Short mmCIF file of C-alpha atoms and ligand atoms in Angstrom, two decimals:
data_model
loop_
_atom_site.label_atom_id
_atom_site.label_comp_id
_atom_site.label_asym_id
_atom_site.label_seq_id
_atom_site.Cartn_x
_atom_site.Cartn_y
_atom_site.Cartn_z
CA MET A 298 147.25 -8.86 31.82
CA ARG A 299 143.58 -8.25 29.68
CA LEU A 300 140.98 -5.27 30.82
CA LEU A 301 137.74 -4.38 29.32
CA ILE A 302 136.56 -1.02 29.38
CA ASP A 303 132.60 -2.21 28.98
CA ASP A 304 130.05 0.07 28.05
CA VAL A 305 131.48 3.26 28.28
CA GLN A 306 131.38 6.80 26.13
CA LEU A 307 134.55 7.33 24.17
CA TRP A 308 136.05 9.73 23.39
CA ASP A 309 139.70 9.15 21.70
CA GLY A 310 141.32 12.36 21.22
CA THR A 311 141.89 13.21 17.52
CA GLY A 312 139.03 16.15 17.31
CA SER A 313 136.15 13.88 16.38
CA SER A 314 132.78 14.15 18.36
CA ALA A 315 132.63 11.29 21.60
CA GLN A 316 130.44 8.34 21.20
CA PRO A 317 128.25 6.84 23.91
CA LYS A 318 128.28 2.83 24.39
CA MET A 319 130.87 1.90 23.16
CA SER A 320 133.89 -1.01 25.09
CA VAL A 321 137.68 -0.75 24.81
CA GLU A 322 140.10 -3.91 25.89
CA VAL A 323 143.65 -3.93 26.30
CA ARG A 324 145.93 -6.35 26.24
CA ASP A 325 149.20 -6.55 27.63
CA GLY A 326 149.73 -2.54 27.69
CA ARG A 327 148.42 -1.92 24.41
CA ILE A 328 144.68 -0.71 23.15
CA HIS A 329 143.62 -4.48 21.07
CA TRP A 330 140.60 -4.23 20.47
CA ILE A 331 137.47 -0.20 20.22
CA GLY A 332 133.72 -1.93 19.10
CA SER A 333 130.50 -1.11 19.72
CA ALA A 334 129.53 -2.94 23.50
CA SER A 335 127.65 -5.04 22.24
CA GLN A 336 130.11 -6.28 19.23
CA TRP A 337 132.55 -7.44 21.74
CA GLN A 338 132.85 -11.22 21.81
CA GLY A 339 135.30 -12.45 24.48
CA ASN A 340 134.18 -14.24 27.84
CA ARG A 341 134.32 -12.15 31.06
CA ALA A 342 135.41 -15.10 32.64
CA THR A 343 138.83 -14.72 31.86
CA VAL A 344 138.68 -10.36 32.04
CA ARG A 345 139.13 -7.53 34.15
CA VAL A 346 136.07 -6.33 33.43
CA VAL A 347 135.82 -1.69 34.11
CA ASP A 348 131.96 0.02 34.18
CA GLY A 349 131.83 2.35 31.64
CA ARG A 350 127.47 3.69 32.05
CA ALA A 351 127.56 6.97 33.03
CA ARG A 352 131.48 7.64 32.66
CA THR A 353 133.48 9.47 30.14
CA LEU A 354 136.56 7.42 28.81
CA ILE A 355 139.41 10.22 27.76
CA PRO A 356 142.96 9.34 26.76
CA GLY A 357 145.31 10.31 29.42
CA LEU A 358 145.89 13.65 30.02
CA MET A 359 149.72 15.74 29.01
CA ASP A 360 151.44 18.90 31.27
CA CYS A 361 153.47 20.05 28.62
CA HIS A 362 155.31 21.70 31.14
CA VAL A 363 155.53 21.23 34.77
CA HIS A 364 158.67 21.16 37.40
CA TYR A 365 158.41 18.16 39.43
CA SER A 366 161.94 19.48 41.70
CA SER A 367 159.08 22.44 43.02
CA PRO A 368 155.62 21.95 44.45
CA GLY A 369 154.62 26.18 43.90
CA GLY A 370 152.47 27.89 46.46
CA PRO A 371 153.97 31.19 47.94
CA GLU A 372 157.97 29.90 48.83
CA TRP A 373 157.64 27.93 45.92
CA ILE A 374 160.75 30.28 45.08
CA ALA A 375 163.03 28.27 48.08
CA ARG A 376 161.95 25.57 47.13
CA PHE A 377 164.25 25.34 44.29
CA THR A 378 167.49 25.50 46.48
CA ASP A 379 165.55 23.46 49.41
CA PRO A 380 168.90 20.27 50.06
CA LEU A 381 168.99 18.10 47.03
CA PRO A 382 167.87 14.87 48.66
CA GLU A 383 164.37 17.25 50.14
CA ILE A 384 164.09 18.19 46.82
CA SER A 385 164.20 14.50 45.00
CA MET A 386 162.30 12.74 47.89
CA ARG A 387 159.52 16.02 46.57
CA ALA A 388 160.53 15.63 43.25
CA ILE A 389 159.17 11.61 43.57
CA GLU A 390 155.38 12.57 45.74
CA LEU A 391 154.89 15.29 43.18
CA ALA A 392 155.28 13.40 40.32
CA GLU A 393 152.83 10.67 41.71
CA ALA A 394 150.39 13.30 42.80
CA SER A 395 150.72 14.52 39.28
CA LEU A 396 149.86 11.19 37.58
CA ARG A 397 146.05 9.91 39.94
CA SER A 398 144.98 13.43 38.50
CA GLY A 399 145.58 12.91 35.04
CA VAL A 400 148.62 12.97 34.04
CA THR A 401 150.28 10.70 31.93
CA THR A 402 152.53 12.13 30.68
CA ALA A 403 154.56 14.83 31.35
CA ARG A 404 156.94 17.64 30.00
CA ASP A 405 159.87 18.52 32.58
CA VAL A 406 161.43 21.79 31.20
CA GLY A 407 163.70 22.48 34.60
CA ALA A 408 165.19 21.10 37.61
CA PRO A 409 168.16 22.35 39.55
CA GLN A 410 171.01 19.67 38.92
CA GLY A 411 169.73 17.65 36.12
CA VAL A 412 167.69 16.38 38.44
CA SER A 413 164.28 15.09 36.39
CA ILE A 414 166.62 13.54 33.67
CA ARG A 415 166.61 11.21 37.14
CA LEU A 416 162.71 11.18 37.71
CA ALA A 417 161.84 10.55 34.83
CA ARG A 418 165.19 7.09 34.49
CA THR A 419 163.72 5.96 37.80
CA ALA A 420 159.26 6.43 36.64
CA ARG A 421 160.83 4.70 33.19
CA ALA A 422 162.18 1.87 35.01
CA GLY A 423 158.82 1.33 36.83
CA GLU A 424 159.99 1.94 40.19
CA ILE A 425 158.17 4.78 41.11
CA ARG A 426 154.27 5.85 39.86
CA ALA A 427 154.61 8.38 38.07
CA PRO A 428 153.98 9.75 33.69
CA ASN A 429 155.90 9.23 31.92
CA ILE A 430 158.82 12.63 31.57
CA ARG A 431 160.18 14.39 28.98
CA ALA A 432 162.20 16.01 30.85
CA ALA A 433 165.08 19.26 29.88
CA GLY A 434 167.14 18.72 32.07
CA THR A 435 168.06 22.21 33.74
CA TRP A 436 167.18 25.43 31.48
CA ILE A 437 169.45 26.82 29.73
CA ALA A 438 170.26 30.57 29.62
CA HIS A 439 171.92 33.74 29.21
CA ARG A 440 174.99 34.40 32.46
CA GLY A 441 172.68 36.94 34.83
CA THR A 442 169.50 37.11 33.22
CA TYR A 443 167.90 34.18 35.44
CA VAL A 444 168.67 31.63 37.89
CA SER A 445 171.69 30.95 39.80
CA PHE A 446 171.28 27.31 40.32
CA ALA A 447 170.36 27.45 36.11
CA SER A 448 173.07 26.34 33.05
CA GLN A 449 174.48 29.49 32.13
CA PHE A 450 176.29 31.23 28.78
CA ALA A 451 178.45 34.11 27.48
CA GLU A 452 178.76 32.97 23.75
CA ALA A 453 177.86 31.19 21.38
CA ASP A 454 180.55 28.21 22.09
CA GLU A 455 179.68 28.38 26.07
CA LEU A 456 176.01 27.65 24.32
CA ARG A 457 176.58 25.51 22.11
CA ASN A 458 178.65 23.03 24.65
CA ALA A 459 175.42 24.02 27.35
CA ILE A 460 173.22 22.07 24.91
CA ARG A 461 175.68 19.49 24.15
CA THR A 462 176.17 19.11 27.77
CA GLU A 463 172.53 18.59 29.06
CA ILE A 464 171.58 16.04 26.39
CA GLU A 465 175.16 13.28 27.70
CA ALA A 466 173.80 13.85 30.57
CA GLY A 467 170.41 12.43 29.24
CA ALA A 468 168.48 14.91 28.87
CA ASP A 469 165.33 14.14 26.07
CA LEU A 470 164.71 17.59 25.92
CA ILE A 471 166.68 21.25 25.71
CA LYS A 472 164.67 24.26 26.97
CA VAL A 473 166.79 27.73 26.92
CA ALA A 474 164.92 30.57 28.86
CA LEU A 475 165.36 33.95 27.11
CA ALA A 476 164.16 36.63 30.15
CA GLY A 477 163.84 36.90 33.88
CA TRP A 478 161.37 34.68 35.71
CA ASN A 479 158.03 35.32 35.51
CA GLU A 480 157.21 36.54 38.56
CA GLY A 481 160.38 39.81 38.35
CA ALA A 482 159.25 41.84 34.89
CA ARG A 483 162.96 43.11 33.78
CA PRO A 484 163.84 47.05 33.63
CA LYS A 485 161.75 49.08 32.66
CA ASP A 486 165.19 50.75 31.40
CA ALA A 487 167.29 46.91 31.27
CA PRO A 488 169.12 46.99 28.14
CA GLU A 489 167.91 44.42 25.32
CA ILE A 490 168.21 41.31 26.13
CA PRO A 491 171.37 39.17 25.79
CA PHE A 492 170.22 36.06 25.07
CA ASP A 493 169.42 37.68 21.32
CA LYS A 494 167.38 36.63 18.02
CA LYS A 495 171.40 35.30 16.90
CA LEU A 496 172.19 33.01 20.07
CA LEU A 497 168.61 31.92 20.17
CA ALA A 498 169.51 30.86 16.56
CA VAL A 499 172.58 28.71 17.15
CA ALA A 500 170.34 26.81 19.98
CA VAL A 501 168.08 25.81 17.85
CA GLU A 502 170.45 25.06 15.69
CA GLU A 503 172.08 22.36 17.66
CA ALA A 504 169.40 20.56 19.21
CA HIS A 505 168.17 20.73 16.49
CA LYS A 506 170.89 18.82 14.48
CA ALA A 507 171.23 16.50 17.29
CA GLY A 508 167.58 15.26 16.76
CA PHE A 509 166.79 16.73 20.21
CA LYS A 510 163.34 19.02 20.88
CA ILE A 511 163.27 22.95 21.72
CA ALA A 512 161.55 24.84 24.23
CA CYS A 513 161.89 28.33 24.86
CA HIS A 514 161.56 30.38 28.02
CA ALA A 515 159.74 34.33 26.73
CA ASN A 516 157.40 35.88 29.02
CA ASP A 517 157.95 40.33 27.63
CA PRO A 518 157.16 41.11 24.60
CA THR A 519 160.75 41.48 23.86
CA SER A 520 161.43 37.81 24.25
CA CYS A 521 158.13 36.99 22.98
CA ARG A 522 159.14 38.48 19.84
CA ILE A 523 162.26 36.25 19.21
CA ALA A 524 161.02 33.18 20.36
CA ALA A 525 157.99 33.94 18.19
CA HIS A 526 160.11 34.02 14.94
CA ALA A 527 162.74 31.44 16.15
CA GLY A 528 161.48 28.17 15.07
CA VAL A 529 161.49 26.94 18.57
CA ASP A 530 158.77 23.92 18.97
CA SER A 531 157.00 25.55 22.20
CA LEU A 532 157.07 28.65 23.10
CA GLU A 533 155.79 29.25 26.62
CA HIS A 534 154.69 31.82 28.34
CA GLY A 535 154.14 33.54 25.69
CA MET A 536 151.64 36.17 27.96
CA PHE A 537 153.13 39.47 25.41
CA LEU A 538 152.97 37.13 21.99
CA GLU A 539 151.21 40.28 19.70
CA THR A 540 149.72 38.95 15.58
CA SER A 541 152.85 39.12 14.21
CA ASP A 542 154.47 37.16 16.64
CA LEU A 543 151.70 34.58 16.40
CA GLU A 544 151.73 34.82 12.46
CA ALA A 545 155.23 34.01 12.46
CA MET A 546 154.32 31.06 15.12
CA GLU A 547 151.98 29.65 12.69
CA LYS A 548 154.01 29.53 9.67
CA ASN A 549 157.59 28.25 11.69
CA LYS A 550 154.62 25.74 13.22
CA SER A 551 155.62 26.40 16.50
CA TYR A 552 153.35 25.28 19.81
CA LEU A 553 152.37 27.74 21.91
CA VAL A 554 151.84 26.89 25.59
CA PRO A 555 150.27 28.98 27.28
CA THR A 556 150.33 28.20 31.16
CA MET A 557 147.83 30.45 32.05
CA SER A 558 148.33 28.08 35.97
CA VAL A 559 151.17 30.94 36.68
CA TRP A 560 149.49 34.29 36.66
CA ASP A 561 145.27 32.30 38.26
CA ALA A 562 148.00 30.93 41.08
CA MET A 563 150.37 34.41 42.05
CA LEU A 564 146.51 36.48 41.88
CA TYR A 565 145.14 33.65 44.01
CA TYR A 566 148.27 33.97 47.00
CA SER A 567 148.69 37.56 46.24
CA ARG A 568 145.16 37.78 48.40
CA ALA A 569 145.76 35.12 50.54
CA VAL A 570 149.13 35.38 52.07
CA ASP A 571 149.03 38.90 51.42
CA TRP A 572 152.16 39.18 49.21
CA PRO A 573 153.52 42.50 48.21
CA GLU A 574 152.00 44.93 46.01
CA ALA A 575 153.63 44.78 43.24
CA ARG A 576 153.72 41.73 42.75
CA ARG A 577 150.11 40.91 42.69
CA LYS A 578 150.54 44.11 40.19
CA ARG A 579 152.40 41.37 37.80
CA ALA A 580 150.12 39.49 38.43
CA GLU A 581 147.24 41.34 37.31
CA ASP A 582 149.84 41.99 33.64
CA LEU A 583 150.48 38.87 33.25
CA ARG A 584 146.66 37.67 33.18
CA GLN A 585 145.99 40.34 30.76
CA GLY A 586 148.53 39.92 27.56
CA SER A 587 148.03 36.00 28.17
CA ARG A 588 144.72 35.91 27.40
CA ALA A 589 144.35 38.71 24.84
CA ALA A 590 147.90 37.21 23.45
CA VAL A 591 145.75 32.81 23.50
CA THR A 592 142.36 34.84 22.46
CA ALA A 593 144.37 35.54 19.53
CA ALA A 594 146.85 32.36 18.62
CA ILE A 595 143.25 30.53 18.44
CA LYS A 596 142.29 33.14 15.76
CA ALA A 597 145.23 33.07 13.67
CA GLY A 598 145.59 28.82 14.05
CA VAL A 599 148.54 28.54 16.59
CA LYS A 600 149.14 25.14 17.26
CA ILE A 601 147.82 25.09 21.29
CA ALA A 602 149.13 22.86 23.97
CA LEU A 603 148.38 22.28 27.25
CA GLY A 604 151.38 23.43 30.23
CA THR A 605 150.13 24.47 33.52
CA ASP A 606 153.85 25.28 34.67
CA ALA A 607 153.33 24.14 37.50
CA GLY A 608 156.37 23.94 40.43
CA GLY A 609 158.19 26.49 37.98
CA GLY A 610 155.59 28.97 39.24
CA ALA A 611 152.39 29.60 43.04
CA ALA A 612 150.56 26.78 40.46
CA ARG A 613 150.54 23.14 42.63
CA HIS A 614 151.26 20.38 41.29
CA GLY A 615 147.78 17.72 40.42
CA ARG A 616 146.02 21.05 38.74
CA ILE A 617 144.88 20.68 35.22
CA ALA A 618 140.93 20.92 34.73
CA ARG A 619 142.26 24.73 36.03
CA GLU A 620 144.56 25.24 33.19
CA ALA A 621 141.18 23.84 30.83
CA GLU A 622 139.04 26.23 31.83
CA LEU A 623 141.84 28.98 31.55
CA MET A 624 142.06 28.08 28.33
CA ILE A 625 138.37 27.69 27.71
CA GLU A 626 137.97 30.96 29.08
CA CYS A 627 140.36 32.40 26.12
CA GLY A 628 138.11 30.77 23.81
CA MET A 629 138.41 27.46 22.81
CA GLU A 630 135.88 24.53 22.54
CA PRO A 631 135.84 22.28 25.33
CA ARG A 632 136.83 19.52 22.99
CA ASP A 633 139.67 21.71 21.74
CA ALA A 634 141.45 22.17 25.06
CA LEU A 635 140.92 18.25 25.07
CA VAL A 636 143.27 17.87 22.25
CA GLY A 637 145.32 20.65 23.85
CA ALA A 638 146.06 18.44 26.21
CA THR A 639 145.94 14.57 24.23
CA SER A 640 147.25 14.45 20.92
CA ASN A 641 148.46 18.15 20.25
CA ALA A 642 150.61 17.49 22.73
CA ALA A 643 151.73 14.40 21.94
CA LYS A 644 152.27 15.90 18.49
CA LEU A 645 154.64 18.64 20.47
CA ILE A 646 155.89 16.16 23.17
CA GLY A 647 157.15 13.58 20.25
CA GLU A 648 155.06 10.61 21.41
CA ASP A 649 153.97 8.77 18.73
CA GLU A 650 152.33 6.05 19.94
CA ARG A 651 149.93 7.71 22.86
CA GLY A 652 147.78 11.21 22.68
CA THR A 653 144.76 8.71 21.00
CA ILE A 654 142.62 5.80 21.81
CA GLU A 655 143.76 3.62 19.52
CA GLU A 656 143.76 0.32 18.37
CA GLY A 657 147.19 -0.44 18.13
CA LYS A 658 148.38 2.53 21.17
CA ILE A 659 149.64 1.78 24.08
CA ALA A 660 146.55 2.36 26.99
CA ASP A 661 147.32 5.58 28.56
CA MET A 662 143.78 6.32 30.19
CA VAL A 663 141.60 8.35 32.27
CA LEU A 664 138.07 7.38 33.72
CA LEU A 665 135.41 10.08 33.81
CA ASP A 666 132.30 10.33 36.85
CA ALA A 667 131.16 13.33 34.12
CA ASN A 668 131.55 14.23 30.23
CA PRO A 669 134.38 16.90 30.34
CA LEU A 670 132.76 18.34 25.91
CA GLU A 671 130.41 19.09 28.17
CA SER A 672 132.18 20.93 30.88
CA ILE A 673 135.67 20.87 31.46
CA GLY A 674 135.64 20.14 35.07
CA ALA A 675 134.63 16.94 35.15
CA LEU A 676 138.18 16.67 34.36
CA ARG A 677 138.50 16.62 38.00
CA MET A 678 135.34 13.91 38.51
CA ILE A 679 138.66 10.77 37.81
CA ALA A 680 137.11 7.47 38.54
CA ALA A 681 140.53 5.81 37.31
CA VAL A 682 143.82 6.44 35.71
CA PHE A 683 145.57 3.86 33.28
CA GLN A 684 148.43 3.41 32.32
CA GLU A 685 150.33 1.29 30.58
CA GLY A 686 147.14 -0.89 30.71
CA ARG A 687 147.73 -0.98 34.84
CA ARG A 688 145.80 1.27 36.71
CA VAL A 689 146.93 3.77 39.32
CA ALA A 690 144.52 4.88 40.56
ZN1 LIG B 171 158.47 26.41 33.69
#
């Protein structure tokens, strides 16, 4: 199948400027030709032509932190323990909603009973309309410190076994959780985090030895410090990272996935559905810590990849534009936020053939009715979504 996106403003995801009046030809799911619109030599009768005028073409967006097993919203925690058939069917709907919002690749970083692995497999087989999903299987956490439906361990050997079990089940990456949920701060007088530096070093070694990336949930000052120094591939949330932590992350080449939609949604629901004051207060603390951490991360040169945590908190699926807006509020240029949602995300996820619009790459692309480099809100103005060259929205 051949497709021509004709006479469009092209932003290729590499971090360079957008180019006007370009055309992109797709053949058999890959980008076959890119050039000036006037230079295209083919026969219009034999290709499907999409009018690109007054539009901007960007690479398919990547959300590096989602949970399709929960819909988000005010009751998101309860939704993770719904009956499994319900979770599974809903995950299919949520993945499709995500795809329609321009997300052509997503990292699902934790699901009860490894639902995300099945979802990723079904998507890969072309049986459902969903992003290309990289799934972490189940969260791995120290016994009694995280959710009851996580895979739990106490000793190093148990931790190694838990990681091997996820790999054998078909996970694409490993996800460990150092501290509690984003919504539940650890009590001030709580003892040290039992998932300590030594155990995290075991997890990083075990994952890397098997050739897998490891993502680490850290959302309070102690867990942020442990994770930043551990050499994890990505630190998720990172709301209380300090300068010395960020320097360590830069040195270790760890990505930060800020997930600011977490507190943004919490603040919304604390007004909209009368949440208890404690939850509003927690959201306010997260907001302050998060904005300071992301602003400092930008200055320190830490690599940032976009992740919404849709489903894993109150944030709903299909709202990737909001996360990009929050990144810009912390001082990122629109172009850098877009890099965080495309080529940088691809590097973190390990998708060599996606993340940019270049000849030979897989044709995952989003066509917008506005220019996101001028105003990031343009990410909501979706004209079309292409996945492996097929129009899916
Ligand atoms: Zn999450």
